[in-house]
Amino acid sequence: MLKQEASTDRRNLASQTLVLILAGGRGSRLYELTDMRAKPAVYFGGSRRIIDFALSNCINSNLLKIGVITQYAAHSLLRHLQRGWSFLPYERNQYIDMLPARQQIDDKTWYRGTADAVYQNMEMMKSHYRPKYVVILAGDHIYKMNYNKMLEDHVDSGARCTVGCIEVPREQATEFGVMAVNEKLKVKAFVEKPSDPPAMPDKPNSSLASMGIYVFDADYLYEMLEQEVSNPDTSHDFGKDIIPKAVEQGVIYAHPFERSCEGRNTTGTIYWRDVGTIDSYWSAHMDLVSEKPQLDLYDESWPIHGRPQQTAPARFFYKKARAHTLDNSLIAGGCVITDAEISNSVLFGRVHVNEDSVIEQSVILPQVKIGRNCVIKRAVVDRHCEIPDGLQIGVDPEQDAKYFRISKNGIVLVCQKMLDKLAKEKASQTA
């Protein structure tokens, strides 16, 4: 009888589950890239946005009841969701609902943390969505994961809460929240950025770091959130408040990402990236143009969907015979390249590059116009930038530092405000 009930429960898991994607963060370490958009709305991979990975994982996992919780600079993200992710049929009880921050009758605060963001939507969850299980995701990481496998592990273990964890070398685990687990993966302790990270039971050189992915029994989640909101010492955060209390109560298990990862490289290594800095963002794009990229954007068995756009094909026109024109790059639709050299770069849609310009190891976001005789090396250029004729970026670090942002590893971030400042200064010098 118990086996039959478990089997029935497994068959109905998807219909009983609500996914909440936390997409309200700014991503301040990306600096000007997130001045006008939340981190989940930042462009990635030539034709996608960061949030498309979490949403695609949901679709591919057959979890089709989704709420996206937004707050900071949400316009770009909401527009992307409306235009690219409105295809689920509500008449079949499938949806991607947008849940922007809003003041409640009895609460005049905005979202004060990840747990509070869920708490302020709790009454709607109870009265409208009525899930048995709640999957909570961050909307700002790059990875491929079958959430349904994690959900099944949650039910099979009898946990009230399950935390997605990634295996990391023990010496690197000092930068993460780390789970100490027993042989059955029951969490015995949770420590934030420990100096001496606990090792995995069967792997003394590895630790389990939290990915910020959670599965809760809905009734247990409501109970924990109700307790937390009346706690004067809370940070209103899952990692700092809710998870440690679940550990104390002995109801939480770990789910190793290894079990449900759908994105592996040619050697079988799992792929998960936080592209939260300029350097990590640039590096993840350079991986995409390598000979054997760690992330496969062309994998049709686990596709990453995005907003479909009707663009003309990329156009390459060369009036001059050249030995070197284009290599090892991703060029999106609508780009127009005229007598320019491009290598090891990612160009998003509708980028125009004019005569005798050179682009190397750079990420060019949509609708950028690059003039004649320009040089751009090891740079990230924001959307709608207009690079004037003859400008050199990534060639002279001292000159770049006067006008642009330079990352720790020497990557140059360029936005239109910086270019306007440069143009104004040059105009004043020639006046």
XYZ file of C-alpha atoms in Angstrom:
431
model
C 0.000 0.000 0.000
C 2.816 2.400 0.893
C 4.589 1.647 -2.389
C 1.394 2.347 -4.337
C 0.913 5.680 -2.530
C 4.538 6.640 -3.214
C 4.153 5.731 -6.881
C 0.975 7.803 -7.191
C 2.691 10.700 -5.433
C 5.606 10.537 -7.866
C 3.286 10.619 -10.877
C 1.583 13.731 -9.553
C 4.701 15.539 -8.367
C 4.801 18.084 -11.178
C 1.132 19.027 -10.811
C 1.584 19.460 -7.042
C 4.659 21.691 -7.297
C 5.079 25.445 -7.559
C 8.449 26.855 -8.637
C 9.461 30.290 -7.358
C 12.419 31.956 -9.075
C 14.036 34.704 -7.004
C 14.976 37.293 -9.630
C 14.964 40.550 -7.700
C 18.672 41.029 -7.065
C 20.791 43.753 -8.597
C 24.097 41.956 -8.976
C 26.142 44.962 -7.873
C 29.501 43.333 -8.757
C 28.538 43.650 -12.428
C 28.508 47.416 -11.908
C 27.125 49.358 -14.902
C 25.781 46.189 -16.567
C 23.071 46.169 -13.902
C 22.399 49.904 -13.668
C 19.303 49.509 -15.832
C 18.510 45.810 -15.427
C 18.456 43.160 -12.705
C 21.201 40.536 -12.821
C 18.844 37.775 -14.111
C 18.049 40.018 -17.105
C 21.712 40.446 -18.108
C 22.455 39.100 -21.591
C 24.360 35.832 -21.933
C 25.614 33.524 -24.666
C 24.925 35.622 -27.748
C 21.131 35.304 -27.719
C 19.947 34.554 -24.169
C 19.554 36.158 -20.759
C 20.754 34.650 -17.491
C 17.238 33.846 -16.243
C 16.592 31.746 -19.373
C 18.667 28.949 -17.833
C 16.494 28.556 -14.719
C 13.308 28.899 -16.785
C 14.500 26.382 -19.393
C 15.438 23.942 -16.626
C 11.869 24.224 -15.338
C 10.347 23.589 -18.764
C 12.688 20.669 -19.470
C 11.942 19.244 -15.993
C 8.189 19.435 -16.755
C 7.620 21.821 -13.840
C 5.196 24.202 -15.511
C 3.771 26.223 -12.602
C 6.250 29.032 -12.158
C 6.294 32.369 -10.376
C 9.117 34.870 -10.951
C 9.682 37.210 -8.010
C 11.141 40.543 -9.126
C 12.163 43.778 -7.421
C 15.241 45.752 -8.533
C 15.146 47.442 -11.990
C 12.531 44.949 -13.142
C 11.332 46.578 -16.387
C 13.807 44.836 -18.707
C 13.202 41.487 -17.018
C 9.396 41.789 -17.046
C 9.420 42.779 -20.710
C 11.602 39.750 -21.505
C 9.210 37.429 -19.651
C 6.145 38.907 -21.330
C 7.577 38.707 -24.851
C 9.573 35.493 -24.613
C 7.949 33.323 -21.950
C 4.195 33.743 -22.311
C 3.582 30.538 -24.268
C 2.400 28.190 -21.486
C -1.373 27.504 -21.714
C -3.102 28.716 -18.556
C -6.177 26.634 -19.357
C -3.999 23.582 -18.634
C -2.959 25.108 -15.311
C 0.498 25.955 -16.679
C 1.926 29.447 -16.296
C 4.874 31.738 -15.704
C 3.459 34.418 -13.423
C 5.309 37.627 -12.652
C 5.359 38.544 -8.962
C 6.825 42.050 -8.634
C 7.488 43.574 -5.218
C 4.413 45.369 -3.940
C 3.334 46.747 -0.597
C 0.798 44.689 1.347
C -2.134 45.991 3.411
C -0.430 45.104 6.690
C 3.180 45.570 5.566
C 4.687 48.660 3.970
C 8.140 47.200 3.323
C 9.669 45.983 0.073
C 11.310 42.558 -0.007
C 13.878 42.531 2.804
C 15.566 39.242 1.861
C 15.013 35.975 0.009
C 12.766 34.504 2.712
C 10.746 37.709 3.021
C 10.200 37.772 -0.749
C 8.485 34.378 -0.466
C 6.661 35.340 2.737
C 5.079 38.379 1.098
C 3.631 36.082 -1.584
C 2.573 33.387 0.894
C -1.123 34.226 1.174
C -1.447 34.134 -2.603
C 0.363 30.785 -2.644
C -2.113 29.393 -0.117
C -5.285 30.744 -1.697
C -4.436 30.637 -5.411
C -1.596 28.222 -6.228
C -2.124 25.713 -3.379
C 1.011 23.618 -3.932
C 2.086 20.601 -1.909
C 5.755 21.250 -2.712
C 7.622 24.478 -3.420
C 10.889 24.646 -5.392
C 12.847 27.858 -4.789
C 15.540 28.867 -7.272
C 17.960 31.706 -7.819
C 17.466 33.304 -11.215
C 21.077 34.355 -11.759
C 23.209 31.240 -12.349
C 24.271 29.410 -15.507
C 23.685 25.633 -15.394
C 21.478 22.803 -16.640
C 19.593 20.796 -14.013
C 16.660 18.393 -13.858
C 14.740 19.759 -10.874
C 12.324 16.846 -11.024
C 15.105 14.463 -9.916
C 15.770 16.652 -6.899
C 12.039 16.734 -6.171
C 11.867 12.941 -6.289
C 14.833 12.685 -3.913
C 13.049 15.060 -1.556
C 9.932 12.880 -1.445
C 11.867 9.610 -1.187
C 14.011 10.838 1.725
C 11.060 12.019 3.804
C 12.683 15.435 4.183
C 10.716 18.600 4.911
C 13.423 20.600 3.148
C 16.080 19.609 0.593
C 19.039 21.770 -0.433
C 20.771 21.491 -3.808
C 24.529 21.209 -3.257
C 27.531 21.209 -5.532
C 30.698 19.308 -4.781
C 33.726 21.612 -4.539
C 37.359 21.029 -3.545
C 37.616 21.355 0.223
C 40.200 24.139 0.031
C 37.769 26.247 -2.064
C 34.756 25.637 0.179
C 35.738 28.494 2.492
C 33.844 30.840 0.133
C 30.513 28.976 0.386
C 27.849 27.867 2.795
C 28.845 24.235 3.434
C 26.736 21.231 4.458
C 28.041 18.521 6.786
C 26.075 15.366 5.942
C 25.924 11.701 6.967
C 26.001 8.677 4.643
C 22.305 9.138 3.795
C 22.875 12.836 2.985
C 20.941 14.061 5.993
C 22.356 17.464 6.895
C 23.961 17.449 10.339
C 25.397 20.976 10.261
C 25.459 24.076 8.062
C 28.355 26.515 8.267
C 28.769 29.763 6.330
C 32.245 30.320 4.800
C 34.040 28.024 7.277
C 37.798 28.180 7.800
C 37.804 24.372 8.161
C 35.076 23.096 5.783
C 33.489 19.742 6.665
C 34.338 17.002 4.164
C 31.925 14.631 2.458
C 31.665 11.219 4.195
C 33.219 9.281 1.308
C 35.352 12.081 -0.175
C 37.749 13.618 2.353
C 39.032 16.209 -0.135
C 35.592 17.507 -1.162
C 32.793 19.493 0.478
C 29.126 20.072 -0.357
C 28.400 23.764 -0.977
C 24.859 25.136 -1.082
C 23.645 26.246 -4.520
C 20.748 28.287 -3.142
C 18.261 25.785 -4.608
C 15.612 24.475 -2.212
C 12.659 22.098 -2.174
C 10.164 22.507 0.684
C 7.008 20.778 1.779
C 4.669 23.740 1.387
C 3.110 23.474 4.861
C 6.563 23.349 6.478
C 7.706 26.377 4.456
C 4.664 28.386 5.577
C 5.309 27.439 9.193
C 8.957 28.510 9.026
C 8.175 31.806 7.295
C 5.490 32.659 9.877
C 7.977 32.086 12.688
C 10.677 34.102 10.969
C 8.630 37.204 10.280
C 8.016 37.730 14.004
C 11.693 37.219 14.893
C 13.305 40.618 15.627
C 16.808 39.267 14.962
C 16.185 37.770 11.524
C 17.931 38.640 8.268
C 14.864 37.409 6.322
C 17.180 35.109 4.373
C 16.972 31.402 3.539
C 20.690 30.722 3.868
C 21.194 32.719 7.069
C 17.931 31.986 8.881
C 15.609 29.301 7.487
C 18.161 26.611 6.577
C 20.057 26.692 9.929
C 16.763 26.256 11.797
C 15.785 23.325 9.565
C 19.149 21.744 10.394
C 18.444 22.169 14.114
C 15.093 20.438 13.641
C 16.712 17.533 11.769
C 14.393 17.680 8.749
C 16.772 18.693 5.958
C 18.668 16.628 3.380
C 21.244 17.504 0.735
C 20.817 16.772 -2.951
C 24.161 16.560 -4.820
C 24.043 18.404 -8.140
C 25.902 15.435 -9.637
C 22.616 13.467 -9.554
C 20.555 15.886 -11.607
C 23.043 17.848 -13.720
C 22.128 17.865 -17.421
C 25.047 19.974 -18.624
C 28.414 18.228 -18.725
C 31.496 18.894 -20.767
C 33.274 16.380 -22.990
C 35.064 14.866 -19.983
C 31.859 14.460 -17.996
C 32.503 17.350 -15.603
C 29.411 19.140 -14.304
C 28.879 22.811 -15.224
C 27.621 25.530 -12.853
C 28.660 29.172 -12.993
C 27.894 32.299 -11.022
C 28.641 35.041 -13.550
C 28.326 37.723 -10.892
C 31.544 39.627 -11.635
C 32.874 41.227 -14.797
C 35.744 38.730 -14.858
C 33.530 35.646 -14.421
C 31.021 36.999 -16.962
C 33.763 37.563 -19.546
C 35.433 34.225 -18.777
C 32.185 32.279 -19.226
C 31.801 33.831 -22.684
C 35.385 33.029 -23.630
C 34.606 29.405 -22.763
C 31.774 29.449 -25.305
C 34.180 30.270 -28.158
C 36.809 27.701 -27.139
C 37.362 24.497 -29.120
C 35.585 22.331 -26.537
C 33.380 24.620 -24.429
C 32.386 23.574 -20.931
C 28.803 24.697 -21.664
C 27.071 23.263 -24.727
C 24.512 25.753 -26.070
C 23.749 23.432 -28.989
C 22.509 20.474 -26.916
C 19.027 19.718 -28.265
C 18.337 17.134 -25.556
C 18.232 19.915 -22.935
C 17.640 23.138 -24.890
C 18.026 26.584 -23.378
C 15.092 28.619 -24.622
C 15.007 32.391 -24.934
C 13.020 35.146 -26.531
C 12.581 34.305 -30.225
C 13.400 37.249 -32.492
C 12.834 37.742 -36.186
C 16.214 39.017 -37.372
C 17.930 38.999 -40.711
C 20.905 36.632 -41.031
C 24.291 37.938 -39.949
C 25.974 39.625 -42.934
C 29.709 39.635 -43.632
C 30.975 41.834 -46.448
C 34.651 42.219 -47.368
C 35.780 44.533 -50.130
C 39.435 43.906 -49.330
C 41.286 40.615 -49.508
C 42.432 39.674 -46.009
C 44.361 36.774 -44.535
C 42.505 37.082 -41.239
C 38.847 38.057 -40.948
C 36.755 35.947 -38.559
C 37.562 33.016 -36.282
C 36.447 31.278 -33.079
C 33.452 33.532 -32.470
C 29.677 33.526 -31.941
C 27.828 36.026 -34.150
C 24.093 36.479 -33.572
C 21.441 37.327 -36.162
C 21.114 40.823 -37.530
C 24.830 41.637 -37.252
C 26.483 43.488 -40.121
C 30.261 43.093 -40.382
C 32.081 45.135 -43.035
C 35.808 44.701 -43.636
C 36.470 44.015 -39.934
C 38.544 41.436 -38.075
C 36.852 39.484 -35.281
C 38.374 36.713 -33.192
C 37.491 34.849 -29.983
C 34.483 37.077 -29.368
C 30.717 36.932 -28.806
C 28.537 39.414 -30.698
C 24.872 39.630 -29.749
C 22.102 40.610 -32.155
C 22.138 43.648 -34.460
C 25.757 44.659 -33.843
C 27.317 46.720 -36.646
C 31.092 46.698 -37.114
C 32.590 49.014 -39.722
C 35.703 49.044 -41.896
C 39.168 48.204 -40.577
C 38.032 47.650 -36.982
C 39.479 44.823 -34.872
C 37.643 42.949 -32.109
C 39.484 40.377 -30.004
C 38.400 38.414 -26.914
C 35.410 40.644 -26.320
C 31.692 40.437 -25.520
C 29.558 42.900 -27.496
C 25.939 43.186 -26.292
C 22.997 43.888 -28.651
C 22.620 46.879 -30.943
C 26.152 48.223 -30.541
C 27.599 50.309 -33.366
C 31.367 50.187 -33.822
C 32.903 52.790 -36.098
C 35.836 52.599 -38.485
C 39.430 51.823 -37.445
C 38.467 50.858 -33.894
C 40.324 48.338 -31.737
C 38.487 46.493 -28.952
C 40.371 43.863 -26.915
C 39.402 41.975 -23.742
C 36.296 44.089 -23.221
C 32.597 43.896 -22.418
C 30.585 46.531 -24.303
C 27.056 47.242 -23.047
C 23.947 47.431 -25.209
C 23.303 50.488 -27.414
C 26.885 51.745 -27.174
C 28.211 53.740 -30.134
C 31.982 53.399 -30.456
C 33.367 56.398 -32.380
C 35.795 56.037 -35.274
C 39.370 55.312 -34.263
C 38.729 54.562 -30.568
C 41.041 51.988 -29.012
C 39.819 49.975 -25.998
C 41.919 47.407 -24.170
C 45.186 48.620 -25.684
C 46.416 51.279 -23.222
C 45.407 50.437 -19.599
C 46.191 53.929 -18.314
C 44.041 55.558 -20.968
C 41.217 53.053 -20.405
C 41.236 53.721 -16.660
C 40.444 57.410 -17.256
C 37.093 56.687 -18.866
C 36.103 53.037 -18.434
C 35.857 50.475 -15.633
C 38.752 48.010 -15.409
C 38.168 44.685 -13.662
C 40.564 42.919 -11.323
C 41.865 40.843 -14.242
C 42.072 43.738 -16.683
C 38.745 43.340 -18.529
C 37.398 46.701 -19.745
C 33.696 47.439 -19.167
C 32.231 50.055 -21.519
C 28.801 51.697 -21.354
C 27.332 54.677 -23.185
C 27.624 57.057 -20.215
C 31.367 56.463 -20.217
C 31.559 57.109 -23.953
C 29.540 60.317 -23.527
C 32.010 61.504 -20.876
C 34.908 60.729 -23.210
C 33.261 62.589 -26.110
C 32.494 65.618 -23.920
C 36.077 65.821 -22.698
C 37.499 65.546 -26.209
C 35.083 68.207 -27.443
C 36.194 70.587 -24.693
C 39.840 69.995 -25.585
C 39.281 70.940 -29.229
C 37.011 73.924 -28.501
